[in-house]
Amino acid sequence: MSAATRPPRVGVLALQGDVREHLAAVAAAGATPIGVRRRDELDAVDGLIIPGGESTTMSRLLGVFDLYEPLRARLAEGMPAYGSCAGMIMLASDILDTRPDARHLDALDITVRRNAFGRQVESFETDLEVDGITGGTPMRAVFIRAPWVEGAGEGVQVLARVPDGPAQGRIVAVRQGDVLATSFHPEVTGDRRVHQYFVDMVAAKIE
């Protein structure tokens, strides 16, 4: 089977976080899911999801598993990537309220603030319209100790903002080229539209 006709191979960084839920969502979207813990697994995928979790722990584990530099290289070469919550933080170029030794991947020209919405007990849900993804039918977005985007470069497309409440207007979904990120967790609701959008991005890249 040629690269143009096979299902895309979409990896999920499997060091920490909602790995199983993302793998299931990738499969439901028609891609081949691959858990990524080693360099050879990273080399085998066409695109990568960085799940939610704890960004400073994820940063440290990338070093422990010798994946930090290979992942930065794949991203610099144009590999599609999607980060949810902590994954958004990892993909950002600038992070506020993080540890001085935390490393990130510089794949998105955005400034993010960690835990911007507050502690775990201040997690919330809202109906969200995501440009190019939800098509006029909002999705239920779940925010758990989530970041928000405080600033975005000229090449960054803003896909969603919080519609109401104290955080009204805050940016919570962005895309820059083949890199996508959301503050919220679409893997926990059963709504596969964000994952389908990303799988379609990856498929277009390998055609």
mmCIF file of C-alpha atoms in Angstrom:
data_model
loop_
_atom_site.group_PDB
_atom_site.id
_atom_site.type_symbol
_atom_site.label_atom_id
_atom_site.label_comp_id
_atom_site.label_asym_id
_atom_site.label_seq_id
_atom_site.Cartn_x
_atom_site.Cartn_y
_atom_site.Cartn_z
ATOM 1 C CA MET A 1 0.000 0.000 0.000
ATOM 2 C CA SER A 2 1.411 3.407 -0.917
ATOM 3 C CA ALA A 3 1.916 6.217 1.569
ATOM 4 C CA ALA A 4 -0.911 8.130 -0.157
ATOM 5 C CA THR A 5 -3.514 5.399 0.409
ATOM 6 C CA ARG A 6 -2.642 3.938 3.802
ATOM 7 C CA PRO A 7 -4.235 5.299 6.987
ATOM 8 C CA PRO A 8 -2.031 7.902 8.660
ATOM 9 C CA ARG A 9 0.020 6.703 11.628
ATOM 10 C CA VAL A 10 -0.736 9.067 14.500
ATOM 11 C CA GLY A 11 1.326 8.769 17.654
ATOM 12 C CA VAL A 12 0.358 9.736 21.178
ATOM 13 C CA LEU A 13 3.234 10.685 23.454
ATOM 14 C CA ALA A 14 2.837 7.985 26.097
ATOM 15 C CA LEU A 15 4.922 9.314 28.980
ATOM 16 C CA GLN A 16 2.104 10.758 31.090
ATOM 17 C CA GLY A 17 -1.489 11.953 30.850
ATOM 18 C CA ASP A 18 -4.614 10.893 28.927
ATOM 19 C CA VAL A 19 -2.815 8.501 26.597
ATOM 20 C CA ARG A 20 -5.433 5.746 26.343
ATOM 21 C CA GLU A 21 -8.262 8.189 25.613
ATOM 22 C CA HIS A 22 -6.315 9.854 22.800
ATOM 23 C CA LEU A 23 -5.349 6.501 21.268
ATOM 24 C CA ALA A 24 -9.025 5.498 21.197
ATOM 25 C CA ALA A 25 -10.021 8.818 19.621
ATOM 26 C CA VAL A 26 -7.305 8.484 16.949
ATOM 27 C CA ALA A 27 -8.546 5.008 16.042
ATOM 28 C CA ALA A 28 -12.147 6.256 15.870
ATOM 29 C CA ALA A 29 -10.986 8.981 13.465
ATOM 30 C CA GLY A 30 -9.629 6.381 11.046
ATOM 31 C CA ALA A 31 -5.904 6.561 11.780
ATOM 32 C CA THR A 32 -3.492 3.936 13.091
ATOM 33 C CA PRO A 33 -2.738 4.841 16.745
ATOM 34 C CA ILE A 34 0.778 4.335 18.112
ATOM 35 C CA GLY A 35 1.922 4.948 21.679
ATOM 36 C CA VAL A 36 5.259 6.773 21.576
ATOM 37 C CA ARG A 37 7.838 6.140 24.299
ATOM 38 C CA ARG A 38 10.951 5.404 22.219
ATOM 39 C CA ARG A 39 12.845 7.001 19.361
ATOM 40 C CA ASP A 40 11.906 4.251 16.893
ATOM 41 C CA GLU A 41 8.220 4.762 17.686
ATOM 42 C CA LEU A 42 8.579 8.509 17.124
ATOM 43 C CA ASP A 43 10.346 7.853 13.828
ATOM 44 C CA ALA A 44 7.442 5.630 12.701
ATOM 45 C CA VAL A 45 4.613 8.166 13.050
ATOM 46 C CA ASP A 46 3.278 10.745 10.572
ATOM 47 C CA GLY A 47 1.949 13.034 13.299
ATOM 48 C CA LEU A 48 1.965 13.239 17.092
ATOM 49 C CA ILE A 49 -0.486 14.125 19.857
ATOM 50 C CA ILE A 50 0.918 15.480 23.113
ATOM 51 C CA PRO A 51 -1.767 14.824 25.738
ATOM 52 C CA GLY A 52 -2.785 16.617 28.878
ATOM 53 C CA GLY A 53 -0.937 15.914 32.093
ATOM 54 C CA GLU A 54 1.670 17.942 33.967
ATOM 55 C CA SER A 55 3.893 19.929 31.638
ATOM 56 C CA THR A 56 6.977 20.179 33.864
ATOM 57 C CA THR A 57 6.882 16.414 34.510
ATOM 58 C CA MET A 58 6.413 15.782 30.793
ATOM 59 C CA SER A 59 9.379 18.027 30.049
ATOM 60 C CA ARG A 60 11.565 16.036 32.446
ATOM 61 C CA LEU A 61 10.393 12.686 31.067
ATOM 62 C CA LEU A 62 11.209 13.723 27.511
ATOM 63 C CA GLY A 63 14.793 14.039 28.699
ATOM 64 C CA VAL A 64 14.736 10.768 30.633
ATOM 65 C CA PHE A 65 13.490 8.883 27.548
ATOM 66 C CA ASP A 66 15.919 10.696 25.200
ATOM 67 C CA LEU A 67 13.013 12.064 23.159
ATOM 68 C CA TYR A 68 13.393 15.807 23.648
ATOM 69 C CA GLU A 69 15.874 16.576 20.870
ATOM 70 C CA PRO A 70 14.449 14.012 18.391
ATOM 71 C CA LEU A 71 10.969 15.451 18.930
ATOM 72 C CA ARG A 72 12.165 19.019 18.446
ATOM 73 C CA ALA A 73 13.870 17.896 15.230
ATOM 74 C CA ARG A 74 10.727 16.190 13.880
ATOM 75 C CA LEU A 75 8.676 19.292 14.637
ATOM 76 C CA ALA A 76 11.255 21.529 12.954
ATOM 77 C CA GLU A 77 11.028 19.260 9.885
ATOM 78 C CA GLY A 78 7.271 19.878 9.713
ATOM 79 C CA MET A 79 5.712 16.865 11.436
ATOM 80 C CA PRO A 80 2.075 17.665 12.287
ATOM 81 C CA ALA A 81 1.389 17.855 16.016
ATOM 82 C CA TYR A 82 -1.593 18.428 18.282
ATOM 83 C CA GLY A 83 -1.297 19.369 21.947
ATOM 84 C CA SER A 84 -4.177 19.404 24.434
ATOM 85 C CA CYS A 85 -3.829 21.285 27.752
ATOM 86 C CA ALA A 86 -0.281 20.399 28.896
ATOM 87 C CA GLY A 87 0.434 19.554 25.266
ATOM 88 C CA MET A 88 -0.347 23.151 24.326
ATOM 89 C CA ILE A 89 2.158 24.304 26.946
ATOM 90 C CA MET A 90 4.826 21.943 25.622
ATOM 91 C CA LEU A 91 4.372 23.188 22.035
ATOM 92 C CA ALA A 92 4.532 26.887 22.966
ATOM 93 C CA SER A 93 7.461 29.221 22.416
ATOM 94 C CA ASP A 94 6.964 31.104 25.696
ATOM 95 C CA ILE A 95 5.475 29.892 28.980
ATOM 96 C CA LEU A 96 4.440 31.998 31.946
ATOM 97 C CA ASP A 97 4.344 30.681 35.540
ATOM 98 C CA THR A 98 6.539 27.663 34.901
ATOM 99 C CA ARG A 99 9.685 26.300 36.529
ATOM 100 C CA PRO A 100 12.978 27.770 35.322
ATOM 101 C CA ASP A 101 14.293 24.317 34.359
ATOM 102 C CA ALA A 102 11.217 23.346 32.327
ATOM 103 C CA ARG A 103 11.840 22.860 28.607
ATOM 104 C CA HIS A 104 9.398 23.326 25.762
ATOM 105 C CA LEU A 105 9.328 22.570 22.049
ATOM 106 C CA ASP A 106 8.963 25.987 20.350
ATOM 107 C CA ALA A 107 6.540 24.697 17.697
ATOM 108 C CA LEU A 108 3.894 27.407 18.155
ATOM 109 C CA ASP A 109 4.525 31.156 18.264
ATOM 110 C CA ILE A 110 2.365 31.665 21.339
ATOM 111 C CA THR A 111 2.726 32.749 24.941
ATOM 112 C CA VAL A 112 0.749 30.543 27.329
ATOM 113 C CA ARG A 113 -0.004 30.849 31.029
ATOM 114 C CA ARG A 114 0.013 27.588 32.988
ATOM 115 C CA ASN A 115 -2.983 26.823 35.228
ATOM 116 C CA ALA A 116 -4.537 30.065 34.005
ATOM 117 C CA PHE A 117 -8.084 29.084 34.964
ATOM 118 C CA GLY A 118 -7.100 28.104 38.505
ATOM 119 C CA ARG A 119 -6.741 24.929 40.535
ATOM 120 C CA GLN A 120 -8.297 21.524 39.933
ATOM 121 C CA VAL A 121 -11.445 22.494 41.855
ATOM 122 C CA GLU A 122 -11.953 25.388 39.442
ATOM 123 C CA SER A 123 -12.108 23.099 36.421
ATOM 124 C CA PHE A 124 -15.173 23.777 34.287
ATOM 125 C CA GLU A 125 -17.035 22.971 31.081
ATOM 126 C CA THR A 126 -18.544 25.230 28.437
ATOM 127 C CA ASP A 127 -20.028 25.005 24.958
ATOM 128 C CA LEU A 128 -17.405 26.160 22.489
ATOM 129 C CA GLU A 129 -17.411 27.007 18.796
ATOM 130 C CA VAL A 130 -14.064 26.117 17.206
ATOM 131 C CA ASP A 131 -13.411 27.746 13.843
ATOM 132 C CA GLY A 132 -13.105 25.225 11.030
ATOM 133 C CA ILE A 133 -13.908 22.285 13.300
ATOM 134 C CA THR A 134 -17.358 22.521 14.905
ATOM 135 C CA GLY A 135 -19.207 23.990 11.917
ATOM 136 C CA GLY A 136 -21.835 25.933 13.843
ATOM 137 C CA THR A 137 -22.608 23.112 16.274
ATOM 138 C CA PRO A 138 -20.668 23.847 19.484
ATOM 139 C CA MET A 139 -18.787 21.138 21.332
ATOM 140 C CA ARG A 140 -18.688 20.601 25.073
ATOM 141 C CA ALA A 141 -15.189 21.689 26.089
ATOM 142 C CA VAL A 142 -13.685 20.448 29.364
ATOM 143 C CA PHE A 143 -11.016 22.610 31.029
ATOM 144 C CA ILE A 144 -8.927 20.951 33.780
ATOM 145 C CA ARG A 145 -6.184 23.118 35.326
ATOM 146 C CA ALA A 146 -5.936 24.489 31.813
ATOM 147 C CA PRO A 147 -3.664 27.089 30.242
ATOM 148 C CA TRP A 148 -4.802 29.910 28.040
ATOM 149 C CA VAL A 149 -2.985 31.782 25.286
ATOM 150 C CA GLU A 150 -1.958 35.287 26.338
ATOM 151 C CA GLY A 151 -0.345 36.234 23.044
ATOM 152 C CA ALA A 152 -0.120 34.827 19.532
ATOM 153 C CA GLY A 153 2.253 35.670 16.686
ATOM 154 C CA GLU A 154 1.136 36.857 13.261
ATOM 155 C CA GLY A 155 1.311 33.368 11.776
ATOM 156 C CA VAL A 156 -1.001 31.862 14.398
ATOM 157 C CA GLN A 157 -4.676 31.335 13.600
ATOM 158 C CA VAL A 158 -6.960 31.741 16.614
ATOM 159 C CA LEU A 159 -9.627 29.032 16.428
ATOM 160 C CA ALA A 160 -11.564 29.543 19.674
ATOM 161 C CA ARG A 161 -12.042 31.898 22.593
ATOM 162 C CA VAL A 162 -13.954 31.417 25.845
ATOM 163 C CA PRO A 163 -17.450 32.716 25.043
ATOM 164 C CA ASP A 164 -18.494 34.013 28.463
ATOM 165 C CA GLY A 165 -17.727 34.130 32.189
ATOM 166 C CA PRO A 166 -14.692 35.591 33.974
ATOM 167 C CA ALA A 167 -12.329 34.329 31.256
ATOM 168 C CA GLN A 168 -14.430 35.628 28.365
ATOM 169 C CA GLY A 169 -12.347 36.288 25.271
ATOM 170 C CA ARG A 170 -9.337 34.221 26.334
ATOM 171 C CA ILE A 171 -7.786 32.211 23.495
ATOM 172 C CA VAL A 172 -8.150 28.447 23.979
ATOM 173 C CA ALA A 173 -7.493 26.925 20.531
ATOM 174 C CA VAL A 174 -4.890 27.820 17.898
ATOM 175 C CA ARG A 175 -3.278 26.512 14.748
ATOM 176 C CA GLN A 176 -0.012 27.459 13.071
ATOM 177 C CA GLY A 177 0.750 25.535 9.910
ATOM 178 C CA ASP A 178 0.509 21.857 10.777
ATOM 179 C CA VAL A 179 0.561 22.397 14.546
ATOM 180 C CA LEU A 180 -2.726 22.490 16.482
ATOM 181 C CA ALA A 181 -3.339 23.109 20.180
ATOM 182 C CA THR A 182 -6.307 23.372 22.545
ATOM 183 C CA SER A 183 -6.533 24.331 26.204
ATOM 184 C CA PHE A 184 -9.364 21.842 26.671
ATOM 185 C CA HIS A 185 -9.575 18.035 26.629
ATOM 186 C CA PRO A 186 -11.650 16.736 23.681
ATOM 187 C CA GLU A 187 -10.582 13.163 24.412
ATOM 188 C CA VAL A 188 -12.758 12.964 27.547
ATOM 189 C CA THR A 189 -16.141 13.853 26.025
ATOM 190 C CA GLY A 190 -16.534 11.374 23.162
ATOM 191 C CA ASP A 191 -16.746 14.237 20.643
ATOM 192 C CA ARG A 192 -14.178 13.242 18.003
ATOM 193 C CA ARG A 193 -14.269 16.378 15.841
ATOM 194 C CA VAL A 194 -10.923 17.794 17.025
ATOM 195 C CA HIS A 195 -9.217 14.427 16.549
ATOM 196 C CA GLN A 196 -10.817 14.002 13.121
ATOM 197 C CA TYR A 197 -9.586 17.461 12.159
ATOM 198 C CA PHE A 198 -6.060 16.559 13.223
ATOM 199 C CA VAL A 199 -6.112 13.154 11.525
ATOM 200 C CA ASP A 200 -7.237 14.893 8.329
ATOM 201 C CA MET A 201 -4.320 17.330 8.722
ATOM 202 C CA VAL A 202 -1.900 14.419 8.985
ATOM 203 C CA ALA A 203 -3.480 12.566 6.065
ATOM 204 C CA ALA A 204 -3.150 15.651 3.862
ATOM 205 C CA LYS A 205 0.528 15.871 4.752
ATOM 206 C CA ILE A 206 1.336 12.349 3.542
ATOM 207 C CA GLU A 207 -0.695 12.439 0.311
#
